Amino acid sequence: MNIHQMSVNYAERDDRLLLRVNTQDGLEFRLWLTRRMTGRLLPHLQACVVQLETRNPQVMVSDPTAQQMLTELKRETFLEKADFKTPFASETPSLPLGIDPILVTDVQLNVHTSGTLNVVFQDNSGEGATGRSCQLGLQSALLHGLLHLLQQALQKANWRMETPQQITVDNGLEPDSPTRTVYAH
């Protein structure tokens, strides 16, 4: 699937983020991201972008601070060139997942050696689950764009999610352990 455009908007009435993806073939995929899912997904996406940016053999760095600086530099370069002003085009799209967005309950992330992040969004929400899923292949530039759109939508949503400053790449997709007390049920 060749991605043409992405959009992330806050739907106040539903208190969710609506992720929309258009392909060059005229397909549109619509996904609901809840606050909880977004909060759990963001650190992993940020770790993946660091992993993708530091995989290049010509610029390999092992120091986490240097990895973070390299990723930030690449992000700034991407944002300077990216087009966030063109409105999201949705003239009579083909909707392979249906008109209603899928409620994302599960996400699988897989960083390929080819420099692509494979993201699978799934709806496994219980008895009424549709079982629908959407798979995206994101290169680092698209991942930077998605993260930027998510951050903009989070500001509009006023969800006040903390963005981790240091991301550990060595242990796969796991972000640094939290510095405050964590409570579990």
Short mmCIF file of C-alpha atoms in Angstrom, two decimals:
data_model
loop_
_atom_site.label_atom_id
_atom_site.label_comp_id
_atom_site.label_asym_id
_atom_site.label_seq_id
_atom_site.Cartn_x
_atom_site.Cartn_y
_atom_site.Cartn_z
CA MET A 1 0.00 0.00 0.00
CA ASN A 2 1.46 3.36 -1.04
CA ILE A 3 0.43 6.03 1.43
CA HIS A 4 -0.57 9.35 -0.12
CA GLN A 5 -1.82 11.30 2.92
CA MET A 6 -2.35 10.90 6.65
CA SER A 7 -4.56 12.86 8.99
CA VAL A 8 -5.03 12.76 12.77
CA ASN A 9 -7.87 14.78 14.27
CA TYR A 10 -9.36 14.96 17.71
CA ALA A 11 -13.07 14.07 17.81
CA GLU A 12 -14.27 15.85 20.94
CA ARG A 13 -17.67 14.17 21.06
CA ASP A 14 -16.08 10.70 21.00
CA ASP A 15 -12.97 11.77 22.98
CA ARG A 16 -10.81 9.86 20.51
CA LEU A 17 -8.29 10.53 17.80
CA LEU A 18 -9.36 9.72 14.26
CA LEU A 19 -6.44 8.50 12.16
CA ARG A 20 -7.19 8.56 8.44
CA VAL A 21 -4.85 7.21 5.79
CA ASN A 22 -5.29 7.71 2.03
CA THR A 23 -3.42 5.58 -0.46
CA GLN A 24 -2.34 6.51 -3.96
CA ASP A 25 -4.89 3.94 -5.17
CA GLY A 26 -7.79 5.96 -3.70
CA LEU A 27 -8.36 3.77 -0.64
CA GLU A 28 -9.07 5.33 2.75
CA PHE A 29 -8.56 3.63 6.10
CA ARG A 30 -10.16 5.10 9.24
CA LEU A 31 -9.02 4.20 12.75
CA TRP A 32 -10.10 5.31 16.22
CA LEU A 33 -7.31 5.73 18.78
CA THR A 34 -8.40 6.04 22.40
CA ARG A 35 -6.45 8.02 24.96
CA ARG A 36 -5.18 4.83 26.59
CA MET A 37 -4.10 3.29 23.28
CA THR A 38 -2.39 6.51 22.19
CA GLY A 39 -0.55 6.78 25.50
CA ARG A 40 0.69 3.22 25.22
CA LEU A 41 1.56 3.48 21.52
CA LEU A 42 3.48 6.78 21.45
CA PRO A 43 6.61 5.68 23.35
CA HIS A 44 6.92 2.62 21.13
CA LEU A 45 6.54 4.66 17.93
CA GLN A 46 9.17 7.08 19.22
CA ALA A 47 11.53 4.19 19.99
CA CYS A 48 10.91 2.77 16.51
CA VAL A 49 11.76 6.05 14.79
CA VAL A 50 15.04 6.18 16.73
CA GLN A 51 15.71 2.59 15.72
CA LEU A 52 14.98 3.32 12.05
CA GLU A 53 17.10 6.48 11.98
CA THR A 54 20.09 4.88 13.65
CA ARG A 55 20.08 1.72 11.50
CA ASN A 56 21.89 3.36 8.62
CA PRO A 57 25.39 1.80 8.62
CA GLN A 58 26.96 5.10 7.55
CA VAL A 59 25.69 6.92 10.66
CA MET A 60 25.49 4.17 13.27
CA VAL A 61 25.82 5.47 16.80
CA SER A 62 25.63 3.45 19.98
CA ASP A 63 25.30 6.28 22.50
CA PRO A 64 21.59 6.85 23.37
CA THR A 65 22.12 10.61 23.59
CA ALA A 66 23.71 10.68 20.15
CA GLN A 67 20.88 8.48 18.80
CA GLN A 68 18.31 10.92 20.18
CA MET A 69 20.17 13.90 18.70
CA LEU A 70 20.42 12.22 15.29
CA THR A 71 16.71 11.38 15.34
CA GLU A 72 15.81 14.94 16.32
CA LEU A 73 17.97 16.32 13.50
CA LYS A 74 16.29 14.01 10.98
CA ARG A 75 12.86 14.99 12.34
CA GLU A 76 13.61 18.70 11.95
CA THR A 77 14.86 18.11 8.39
CA PHE A 78 11.69 16.18 7.56
CA LEU A 79 9.38 18.80 9.09
CA GLU A 80 11.01 21.56 7.05
CA LYS A 81 10.17 19.73 3.81
CA ALA A 82 6.81 18.17 4.77
CA ASP A 83 3.50 19.51 3.47
CA PHE A 84 1.05 19.81 6.36
CA LYS A 85 -1.00 22.57 4.70
CA THR A 86 -2.68 20.58 1.92
CA PRO A 87 -6.14 19.51 3.12
CA PHE A 88 -6.82 15.82 3.51
CA ALA A 89 -8.46 14.68 0.26
CA SER A 90 -11.45 12.40 0.68
CA GLU A 91 -13.58 12.81 -2.44
CA THR A 92 -15.61 9.59 -2.68
CA PRO A 93 -12.93 7.29 -1.29
CA SER A 94 -13.10 3.55 -1.40
CA LEU A 95 -13.40 2.34 2.22
CA PRO A 96 -12.15 -1.28 2.43
CA LEU A 97 -12.74 -1.38 6.22
CA GLY A 98 -16.19 0.18 5.98
CA ILE A 99 -17.52 3.66 6.65
CA ASP A 100 -17.15 3.38 10.44
CA PRO A 101 -13.59 3.64 11.77
CA ILE A 102 -12.21 0.56 13.47
CA LEU A 103 -11.60 0.84 17.20
CA VAL A 104 -7.92 0.01 17.63
CA THR A 105 -7.47 -2.33 20.59
CA ASP A 106 -4.22 -4.02 19.56
CA VAL A 107 -1.16 -2.82 17.69
CA GLN A 108 1.76 -4.88 16.46
CA LEU A 109 5.03 -3.18 15.55
CA ASN A 110 7.82 -4.82 13.60
CA VAL A 111 10.96 -2.99 12.45
CA HIS A 112 12.29 -4.60 9.27
CA THR A 113 15.92 -4.59 8.23
CA SER A 114 14.79 -2.84 5.04
CA GLY A 115 14.23 0.33 7.07
CA THR A 116 10.46 0.06 7.33
CA LEU A 117 8.20 -0.14 10.37
CA ASN A 118 5.32 -2.53 9.84
CA VAL A 119 2.33 -1.43 11.96
CA VAL A 120 -0.78 -3.59 12.27
CA PHE A 121 -3.83 -1.94 13.88
CA GLN A 122 -6.49 -4.44 15.02
CA ASP A 123 -9.98 -4.37 16.53
CA ASN A 124 -10.23 -7.21 19.05
CA SER A 125 -12.58 -5.44 21.45
CA GLY A 126 -14.57 -8.42 22.71
CA GLU A 127 -17.86 -9.98 21.63
CA GLY A 128 -18.72 -7.12 19.27
CA ALA A 129 -15.24 -7.02 17.77
CA THR A 130 -15.20 -6.72 14.03
CA GLY A 131 -11.85 -8.45 13.65
CA ARG A 132 -10.92 -5.79 11.12
CA SER A 133 -7.30 -4.77 10.82
CA CYS A 134 -5.13 -2.39 8.87
CA GLN A 135 -1.45 -2.86 8.07
CA LEU A 136 0.83 0.08 7.26
CA GLY A 137 4.44 0.07 6.15
CA LEU A 138 6.07 3.28 7.38
CA GLN A 139 9.53 4.48 6.47
CA SER A 140 11.16 6.92 8.86
CA ALA A 141 9.85 10.03 7.04
CA LEU A 142 6.23 8.83 7.27
CA LEU A 143 6.74 7.83 10.89
CA HIS A 144 8.08 11.32 11.68
CA GLY A 145 4.97 12.73 9.98
CA LEU A 146 2.63 10.47 11.92
CA LEU A 147 4.28 11.39 15.21
CA HIS A 148 3.99 15.09 14.34
CA LEU A 149 0.28 14.72 13.51
CA LEU A 150 -0.32 12.78 16.73
CA GLN A 151 1.40 15.48 18.79
CA GLN A 152 -0.73 18.19 17.17
CA ALA A 153 -3.92 16.21 17.84
CA LEU A 154 -2.86 15.58 21.45
CA GLN A 155 -2.50 19.33 21.99
CA LYS A 156 -6.03 19.87 20.66
CA ALA A 157 -7.34 17.02 22.80
CA ASN A 158 -5.63 18.48 25.87
CA TRP A 159 -4.85 14.97 27.08
CA ARG A 160 -1.55 16.10 28.64
CA MET A 161 0.47 13.02 27.88
CA GLU A 162 4.08 13.13 28.89
CA THR A 163 6.53 12.54 26.07
CA PRO A 164 9.54 10.50 27.17
CA GLN A 165 12.77 12.42 26.63
CA GLN A 166 15.12 9.44 26.65
CA ILE A 167 14.24 6.35 24.66
CA THR A 168 16.25 3.17 24.97
CA VAL A 169 16.81 1.42 21.66
CA ASP A 170 19.00 -1.42 22.89
CA ASN A 171 16.16 -3.42 24.42
CA GLY A 172 13.92 -3.49 21.37
CA LEU A 173 10.72 -1.47 21.56
CA GLU A 174 10.57 -1.00 25.31
CA PRO A 175 10.83 2.61 26.50
CA ASP A 176 12.82 3.53 29.61
CA SER A 177 11.28 2.37 32.85
CA PRO A 178 9.13 5.02 34.50
CA THR A 179 10.77 7.14 37.18
CA ARG A 180 7.58 7.49 39.22
CA THR A 181 5.61 4.85 41.06
CA VAL A 182 3.42 2.71 38.83
CA TYR A 183 0.15 1.26 40.11
CA ALA A 184 -1.50 -1.80 38.56
CA HIS A 185 -4.83 -3.42 39.20
#
